[in-house]
PDB file of C-alpha atoms in Angstrom:
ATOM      1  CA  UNK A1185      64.633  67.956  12.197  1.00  0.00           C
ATOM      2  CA  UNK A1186      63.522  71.819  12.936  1.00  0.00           C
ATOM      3  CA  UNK A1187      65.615  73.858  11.085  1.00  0.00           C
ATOM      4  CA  UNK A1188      67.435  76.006  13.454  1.00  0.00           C
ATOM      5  CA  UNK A1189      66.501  79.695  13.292  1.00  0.00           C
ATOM      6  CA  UNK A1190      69.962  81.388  13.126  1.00  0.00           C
ATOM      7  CA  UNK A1191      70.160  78.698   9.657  1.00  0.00           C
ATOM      8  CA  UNK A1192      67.278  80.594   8.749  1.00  0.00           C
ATOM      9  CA  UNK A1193      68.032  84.007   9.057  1.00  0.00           C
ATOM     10  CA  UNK A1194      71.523  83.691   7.721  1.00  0.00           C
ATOM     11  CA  UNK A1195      69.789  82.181   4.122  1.00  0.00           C
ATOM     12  CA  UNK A1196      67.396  84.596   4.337  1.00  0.00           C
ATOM     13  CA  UNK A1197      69.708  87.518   4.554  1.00  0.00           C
ATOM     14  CA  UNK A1198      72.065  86.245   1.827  1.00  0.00           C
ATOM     15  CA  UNK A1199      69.497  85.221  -0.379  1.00  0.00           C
ATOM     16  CA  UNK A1200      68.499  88.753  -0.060  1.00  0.00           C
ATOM     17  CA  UNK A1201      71.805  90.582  -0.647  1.00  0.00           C
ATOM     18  CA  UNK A1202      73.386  88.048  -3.109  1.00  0.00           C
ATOM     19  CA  UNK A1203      73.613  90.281  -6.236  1.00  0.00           C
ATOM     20  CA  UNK A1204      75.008  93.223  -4.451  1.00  0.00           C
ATOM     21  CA  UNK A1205      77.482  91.052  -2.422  1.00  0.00           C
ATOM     22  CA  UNK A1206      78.820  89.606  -5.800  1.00  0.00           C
ATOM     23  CA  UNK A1207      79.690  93.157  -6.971  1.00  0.00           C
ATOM     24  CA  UNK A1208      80.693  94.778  -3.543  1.00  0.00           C
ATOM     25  CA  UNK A1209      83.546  92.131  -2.488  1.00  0.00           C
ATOM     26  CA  UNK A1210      84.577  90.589  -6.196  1.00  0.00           C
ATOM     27  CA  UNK A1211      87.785  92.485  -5.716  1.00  0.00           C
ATOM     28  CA  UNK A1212      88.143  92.486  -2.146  1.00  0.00           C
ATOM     29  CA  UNK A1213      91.167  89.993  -2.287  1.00  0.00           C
ATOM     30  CA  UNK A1214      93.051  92.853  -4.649  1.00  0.00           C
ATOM     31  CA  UNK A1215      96.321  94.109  -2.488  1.00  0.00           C
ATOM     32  CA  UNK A1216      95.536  91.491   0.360  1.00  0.00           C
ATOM     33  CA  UNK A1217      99.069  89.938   0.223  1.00  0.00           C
ATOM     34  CA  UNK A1218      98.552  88.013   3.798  1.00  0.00           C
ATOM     35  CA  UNK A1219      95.067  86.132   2.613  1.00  0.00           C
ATOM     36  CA  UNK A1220      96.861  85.526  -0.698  1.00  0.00           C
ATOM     37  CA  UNK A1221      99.640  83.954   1.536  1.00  0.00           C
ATOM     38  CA  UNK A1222      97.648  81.722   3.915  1.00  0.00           C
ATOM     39  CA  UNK A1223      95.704  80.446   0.215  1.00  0.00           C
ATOM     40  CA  UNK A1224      98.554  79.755  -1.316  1.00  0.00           C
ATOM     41  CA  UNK A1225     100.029  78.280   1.820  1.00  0.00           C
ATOM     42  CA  UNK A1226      97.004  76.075   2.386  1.00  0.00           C
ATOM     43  CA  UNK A1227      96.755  75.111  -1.316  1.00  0.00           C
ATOM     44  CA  UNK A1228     100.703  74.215  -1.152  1.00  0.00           C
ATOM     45  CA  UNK A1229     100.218  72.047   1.771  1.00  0.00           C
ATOM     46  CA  UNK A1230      96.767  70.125   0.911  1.00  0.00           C
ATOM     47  CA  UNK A1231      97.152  66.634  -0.400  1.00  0.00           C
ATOM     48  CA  UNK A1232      96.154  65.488  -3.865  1.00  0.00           C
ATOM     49  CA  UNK A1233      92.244  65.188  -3.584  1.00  0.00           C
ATOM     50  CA  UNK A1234      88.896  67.091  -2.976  1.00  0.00           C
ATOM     51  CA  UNK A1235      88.708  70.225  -1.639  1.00  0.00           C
ATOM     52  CA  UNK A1236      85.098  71.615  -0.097  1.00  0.00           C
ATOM     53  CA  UNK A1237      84.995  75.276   0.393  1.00  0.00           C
ATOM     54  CA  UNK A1238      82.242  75.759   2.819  1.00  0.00           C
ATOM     55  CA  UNK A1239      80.057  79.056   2.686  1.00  0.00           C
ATOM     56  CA  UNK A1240      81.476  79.999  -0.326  1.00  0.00           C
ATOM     57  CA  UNK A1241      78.607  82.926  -0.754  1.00  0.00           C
ATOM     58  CA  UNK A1242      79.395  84.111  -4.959  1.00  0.00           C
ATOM     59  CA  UNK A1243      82.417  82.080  -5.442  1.00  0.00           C
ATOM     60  CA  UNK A1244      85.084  84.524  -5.688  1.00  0.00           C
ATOM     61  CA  UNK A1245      87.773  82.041  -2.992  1.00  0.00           C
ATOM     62  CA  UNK A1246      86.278  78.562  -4.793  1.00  0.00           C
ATOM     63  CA  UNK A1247      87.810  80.378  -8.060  1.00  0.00           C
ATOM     64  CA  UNK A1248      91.005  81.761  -6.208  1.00  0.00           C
ATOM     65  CA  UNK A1249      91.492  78.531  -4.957  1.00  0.00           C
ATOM     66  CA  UNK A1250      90.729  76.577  -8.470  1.00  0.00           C
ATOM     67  CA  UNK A1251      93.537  79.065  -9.959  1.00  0.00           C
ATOM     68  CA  UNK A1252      96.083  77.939  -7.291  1.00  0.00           C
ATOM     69  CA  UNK A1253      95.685  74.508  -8.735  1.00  0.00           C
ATOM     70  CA  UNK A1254      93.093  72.688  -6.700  1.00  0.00           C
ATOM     71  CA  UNK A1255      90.130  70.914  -7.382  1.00  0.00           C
ATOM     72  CA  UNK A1256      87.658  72.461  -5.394  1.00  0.00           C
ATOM     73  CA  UNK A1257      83.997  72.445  -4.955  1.00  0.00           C
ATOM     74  CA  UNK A1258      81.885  75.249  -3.476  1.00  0.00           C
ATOM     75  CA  UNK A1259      79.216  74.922  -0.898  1.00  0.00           C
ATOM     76  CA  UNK A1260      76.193  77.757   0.898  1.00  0.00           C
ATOM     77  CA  UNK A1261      73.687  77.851   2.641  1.00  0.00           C
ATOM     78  CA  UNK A1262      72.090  80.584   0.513  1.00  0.00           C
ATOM     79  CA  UNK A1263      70.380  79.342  -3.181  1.00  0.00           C
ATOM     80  CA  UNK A1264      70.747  82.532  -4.460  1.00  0.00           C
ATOM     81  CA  UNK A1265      74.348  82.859  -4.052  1.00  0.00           C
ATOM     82  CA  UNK A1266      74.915  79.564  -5.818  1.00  0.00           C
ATOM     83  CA  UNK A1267      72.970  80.996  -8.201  1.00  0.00           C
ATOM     84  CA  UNK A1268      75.022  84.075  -8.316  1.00  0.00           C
ATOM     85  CA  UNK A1269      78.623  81.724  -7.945  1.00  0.00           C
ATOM     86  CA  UNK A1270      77.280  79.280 -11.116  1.00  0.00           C
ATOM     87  CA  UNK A1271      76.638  82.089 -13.299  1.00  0.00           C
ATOM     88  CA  UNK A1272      79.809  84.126 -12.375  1.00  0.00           C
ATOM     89  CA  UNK A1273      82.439  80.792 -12.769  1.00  0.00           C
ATOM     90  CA  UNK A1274      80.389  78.262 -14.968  1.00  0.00           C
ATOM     91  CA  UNK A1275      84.048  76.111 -15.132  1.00  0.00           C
ATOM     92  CA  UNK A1276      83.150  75.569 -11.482  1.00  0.00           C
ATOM     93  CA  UNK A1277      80.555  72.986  -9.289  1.00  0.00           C
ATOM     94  CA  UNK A1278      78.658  74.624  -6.905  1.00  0.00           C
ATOM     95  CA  UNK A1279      75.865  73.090  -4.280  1.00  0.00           C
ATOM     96  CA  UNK A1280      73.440  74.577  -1.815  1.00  0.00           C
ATOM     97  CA  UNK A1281      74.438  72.813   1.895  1.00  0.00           C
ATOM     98  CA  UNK A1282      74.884  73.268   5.238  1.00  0.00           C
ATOM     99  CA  UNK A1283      78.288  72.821   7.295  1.00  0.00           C
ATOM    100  CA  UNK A1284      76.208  71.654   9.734  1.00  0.00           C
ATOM    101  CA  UNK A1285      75.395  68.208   7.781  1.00  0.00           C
ATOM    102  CA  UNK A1286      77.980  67.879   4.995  1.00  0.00           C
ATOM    103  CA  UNK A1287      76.634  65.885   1.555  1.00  0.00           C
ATOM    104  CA  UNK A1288      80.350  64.319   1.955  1.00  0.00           C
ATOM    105  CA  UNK A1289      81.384  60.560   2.819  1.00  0.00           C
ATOM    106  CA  UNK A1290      83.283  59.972   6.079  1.00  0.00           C
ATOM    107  CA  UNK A1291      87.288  60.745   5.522  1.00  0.00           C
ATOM    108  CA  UNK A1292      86.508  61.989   1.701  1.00  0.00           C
ATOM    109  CA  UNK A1293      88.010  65.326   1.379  1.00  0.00           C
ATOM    110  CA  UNK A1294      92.002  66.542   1.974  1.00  0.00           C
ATOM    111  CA  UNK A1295      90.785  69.956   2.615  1.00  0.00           C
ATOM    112  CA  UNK A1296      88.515  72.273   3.639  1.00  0.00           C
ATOM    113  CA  UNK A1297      88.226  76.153   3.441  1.00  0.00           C
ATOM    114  CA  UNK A1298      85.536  78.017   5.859  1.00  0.00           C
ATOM    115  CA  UNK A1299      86.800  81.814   4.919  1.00  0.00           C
ATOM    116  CA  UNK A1300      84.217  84.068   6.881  1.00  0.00           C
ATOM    117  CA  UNK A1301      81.574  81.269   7.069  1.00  0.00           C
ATOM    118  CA  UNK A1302      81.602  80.543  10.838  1.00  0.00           C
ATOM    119  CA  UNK A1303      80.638  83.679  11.856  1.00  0.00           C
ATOM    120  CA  UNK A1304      76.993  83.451  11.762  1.00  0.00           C
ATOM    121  CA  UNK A1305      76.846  80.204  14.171  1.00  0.00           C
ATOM    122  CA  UNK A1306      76.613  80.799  17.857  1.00  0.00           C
ATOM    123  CA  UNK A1307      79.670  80.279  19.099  1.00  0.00           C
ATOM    124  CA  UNK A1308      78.477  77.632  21.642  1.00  0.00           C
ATOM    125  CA  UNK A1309      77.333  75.570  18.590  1.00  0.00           C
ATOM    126  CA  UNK A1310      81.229  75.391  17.255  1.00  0.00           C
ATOM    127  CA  UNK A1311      82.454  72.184  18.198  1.00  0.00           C
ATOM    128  CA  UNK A1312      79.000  70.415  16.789  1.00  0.00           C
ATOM    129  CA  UNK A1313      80.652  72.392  13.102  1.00  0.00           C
ATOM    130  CA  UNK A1314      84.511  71.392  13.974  1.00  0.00           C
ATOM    131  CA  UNK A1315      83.447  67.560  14.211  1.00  0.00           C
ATOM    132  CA  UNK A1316      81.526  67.656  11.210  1.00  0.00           C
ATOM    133  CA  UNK A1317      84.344  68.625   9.542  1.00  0.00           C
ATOM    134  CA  UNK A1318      87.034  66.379  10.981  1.00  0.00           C
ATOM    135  CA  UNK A1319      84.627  63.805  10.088  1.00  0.00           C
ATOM    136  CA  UNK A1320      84.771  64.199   6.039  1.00  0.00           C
ATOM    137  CA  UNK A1321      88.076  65.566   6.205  1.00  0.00           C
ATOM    138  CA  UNK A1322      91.215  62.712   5.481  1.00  0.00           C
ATOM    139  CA  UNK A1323      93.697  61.887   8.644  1.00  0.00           C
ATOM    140  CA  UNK A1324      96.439  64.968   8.216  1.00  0.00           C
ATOM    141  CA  UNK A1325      93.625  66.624   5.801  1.00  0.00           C
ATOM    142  CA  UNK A1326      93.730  70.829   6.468  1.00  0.00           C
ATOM    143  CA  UNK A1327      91.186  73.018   7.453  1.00  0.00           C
ATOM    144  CA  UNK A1328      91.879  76.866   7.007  1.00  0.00           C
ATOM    145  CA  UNK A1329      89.533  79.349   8.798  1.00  0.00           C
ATOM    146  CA  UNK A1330      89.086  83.126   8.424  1.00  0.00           C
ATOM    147  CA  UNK A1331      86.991  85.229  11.105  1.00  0.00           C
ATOM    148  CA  UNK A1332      86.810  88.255  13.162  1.00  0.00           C
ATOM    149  CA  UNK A1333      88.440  88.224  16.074  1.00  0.00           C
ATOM    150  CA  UNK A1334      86.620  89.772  19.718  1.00  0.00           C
ATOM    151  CA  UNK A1335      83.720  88.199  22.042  1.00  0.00           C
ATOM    152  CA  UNK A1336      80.437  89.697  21.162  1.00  0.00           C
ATOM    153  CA  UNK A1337      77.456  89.222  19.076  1.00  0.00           C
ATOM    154  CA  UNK A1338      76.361  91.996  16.138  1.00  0.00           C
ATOM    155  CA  UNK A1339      72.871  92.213  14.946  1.00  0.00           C
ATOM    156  CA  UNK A1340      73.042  93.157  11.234  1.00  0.00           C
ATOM    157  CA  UNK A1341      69.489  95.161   9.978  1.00  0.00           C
ATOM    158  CA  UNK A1342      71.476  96.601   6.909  1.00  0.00           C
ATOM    159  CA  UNK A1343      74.367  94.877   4.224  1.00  0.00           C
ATOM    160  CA  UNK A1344      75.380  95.313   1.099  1.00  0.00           C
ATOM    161  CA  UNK A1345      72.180  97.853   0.456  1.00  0.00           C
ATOM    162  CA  UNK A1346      70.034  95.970   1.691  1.00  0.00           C
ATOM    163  CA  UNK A1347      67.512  95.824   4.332  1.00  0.00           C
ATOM    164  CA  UNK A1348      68.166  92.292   6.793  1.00  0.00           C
ATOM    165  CA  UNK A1349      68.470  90.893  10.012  1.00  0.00           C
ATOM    166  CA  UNK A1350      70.544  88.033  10.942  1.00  0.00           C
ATOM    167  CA  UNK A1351      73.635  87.543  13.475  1.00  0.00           C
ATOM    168  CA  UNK A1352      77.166  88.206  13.230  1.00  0.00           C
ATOM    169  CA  UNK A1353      79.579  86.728  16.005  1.00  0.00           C
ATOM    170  CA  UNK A1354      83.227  88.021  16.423  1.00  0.00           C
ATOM    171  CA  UNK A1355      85.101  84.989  18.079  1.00  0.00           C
ATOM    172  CA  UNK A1356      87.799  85.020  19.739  1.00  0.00           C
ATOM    173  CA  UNK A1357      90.846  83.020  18.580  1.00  0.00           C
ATOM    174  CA  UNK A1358      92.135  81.310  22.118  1.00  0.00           C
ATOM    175  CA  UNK A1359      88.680  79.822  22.537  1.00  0.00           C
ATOM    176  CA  UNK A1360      88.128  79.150  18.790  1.00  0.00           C
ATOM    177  CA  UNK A1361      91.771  76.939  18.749  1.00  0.00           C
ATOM    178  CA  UNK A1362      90.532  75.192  21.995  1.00  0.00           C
ATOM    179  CA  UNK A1363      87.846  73.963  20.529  1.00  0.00           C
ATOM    180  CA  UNK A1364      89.916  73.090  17.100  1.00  0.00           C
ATOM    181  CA  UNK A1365      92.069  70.912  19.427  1.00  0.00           C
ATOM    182  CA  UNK A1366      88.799  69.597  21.433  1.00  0.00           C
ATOM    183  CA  UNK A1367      87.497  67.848  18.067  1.00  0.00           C
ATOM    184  CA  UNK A1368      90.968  66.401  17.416  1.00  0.00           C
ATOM    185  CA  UNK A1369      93.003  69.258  15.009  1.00  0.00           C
ATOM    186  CA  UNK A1370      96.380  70.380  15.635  1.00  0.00           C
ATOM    187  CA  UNK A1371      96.487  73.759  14.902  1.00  0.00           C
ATOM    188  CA  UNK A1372      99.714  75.081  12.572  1.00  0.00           C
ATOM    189  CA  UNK A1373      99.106  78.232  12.105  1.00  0.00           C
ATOM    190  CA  UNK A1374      97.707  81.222  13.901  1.00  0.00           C
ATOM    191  CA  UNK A1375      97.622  84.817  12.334  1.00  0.00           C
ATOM    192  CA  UNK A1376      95.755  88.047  13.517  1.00  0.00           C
ATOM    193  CA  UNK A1377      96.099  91.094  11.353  1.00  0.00           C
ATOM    194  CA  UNK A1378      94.864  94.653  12.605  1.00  0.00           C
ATOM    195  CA  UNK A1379      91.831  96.180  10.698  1.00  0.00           C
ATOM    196  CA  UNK A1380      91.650  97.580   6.646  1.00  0.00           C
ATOM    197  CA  UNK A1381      89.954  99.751   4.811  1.00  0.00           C
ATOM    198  CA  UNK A1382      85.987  99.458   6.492  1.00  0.00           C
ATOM    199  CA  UNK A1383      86.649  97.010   8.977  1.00  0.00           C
ATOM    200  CA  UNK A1384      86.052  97.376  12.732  1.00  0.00           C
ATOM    201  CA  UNK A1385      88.003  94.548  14.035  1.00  0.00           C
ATOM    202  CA  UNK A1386      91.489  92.362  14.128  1.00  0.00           C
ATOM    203  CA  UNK A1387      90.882  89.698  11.440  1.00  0.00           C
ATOM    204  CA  UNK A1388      92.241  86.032  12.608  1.00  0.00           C
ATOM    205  CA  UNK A1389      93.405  83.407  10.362  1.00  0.00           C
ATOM    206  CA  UNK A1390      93.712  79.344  11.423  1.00  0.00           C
ATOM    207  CA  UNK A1391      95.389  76.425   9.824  1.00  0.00           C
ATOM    208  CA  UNK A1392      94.490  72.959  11.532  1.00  0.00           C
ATOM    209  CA  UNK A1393      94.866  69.561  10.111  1.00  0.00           C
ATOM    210  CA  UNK A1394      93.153  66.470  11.514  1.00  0.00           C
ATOM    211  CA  UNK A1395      95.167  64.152  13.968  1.00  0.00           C
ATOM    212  CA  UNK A1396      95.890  60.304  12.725  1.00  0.00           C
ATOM    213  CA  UNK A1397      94.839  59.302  16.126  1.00  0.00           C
TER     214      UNK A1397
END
């Protein structure tokens, strides 16, 4: 199968900045008290088992997540962020994937953690994402997704110092639950938070599990 080109350009880009994004947002959780509440919320609810985080860039939410007690495993697109992620938490298992076609067994995971990592798929392609991740997660299993909220496309030509160009989509959140409950989650929790610091838009927050039925 043809790789498709946003998959592409998104590697490409992160391969490119991966050093500087590992220094730019190591901190970035510092004085976030809501993200540190919908982690620790997730990590409170999730069931004894794996937990995937997908697009996990440098690692920095794999570790948060492996200090809130979970045993978690971090997954990217980009082999030079896993590169990056191994070297930074060497206590933790990293693997270069795509959400698009998870290296997980039907039903095999309790949770699963996209924070920021939707973002770069067109937002038409969504619900082909959402059902591969109801498919490895467990009946009741949680999926918690961070992204910014609005309805338009960016092009990015510069990040983190760095000359690139790749695709950023701002979603918004009423179509992003319908298509949650489209691939069978119930959605628990819905947050929006107004801008910090250098960003440009709301920031939006789910918590779905996956139906029994």
């Amino acid at each position: 199968m043809t790789e498709q080109q946003h998959v592409s350009m998104t590697r490409a880009a992160y391969d490119t900045v991966a050093e500087s994004y590992a220094d730019l947002v190591r901190d970035e959780l510092d004085g976030r008290h809501l993200e540190h509440g919908l982690l620790a919320t997730f990590a409170d609810r999730v069931s004894s088992g794996d937990v995937l985080e997908v697009g996990c860039g440098t690692g920095r939410i794999t570790e948060h997540l492996h200090r809130l007690g979970l045993g978690v495993v971090g997954m990217d697109l980009s082999p030079n962020m896993i590169e990056v992620a191994r070297r930074e938490y060497p206590h933790l298992r990293f693997g270069v994937g795509s959400m698009e076609v998870l290296d997980a067994g039907d039903s095999s995971l309790v949770g699963i953690v996209a924070w920021y990592s939707i973002i770069h798929t067109p937002p038409q392609q969504l619900s082909g994402i959402f059902a591969e991740l109801h498919r490895v997660l467990v009946p009741e299993g949680l999926l918690l997704l961070a992204f910014q909220a609005g309805n338009e496309r960016v092009r990015l030509e510069q990040a983190y110092g760095h000359s690139v160009s790749y695709d950023a989509y701002r979603l918004d959140p009423d179509t992003v639950v319908a298509m949650l409950v489209e691939a069978d989650f119930e959605v628990d929790v819905r947050v929006h938070r107004a801008p910090m610091d250098y960003e440009s838009t709301s920031q939006a927050f789910l918590l779905a599990r996956k139906r029994t039925s």
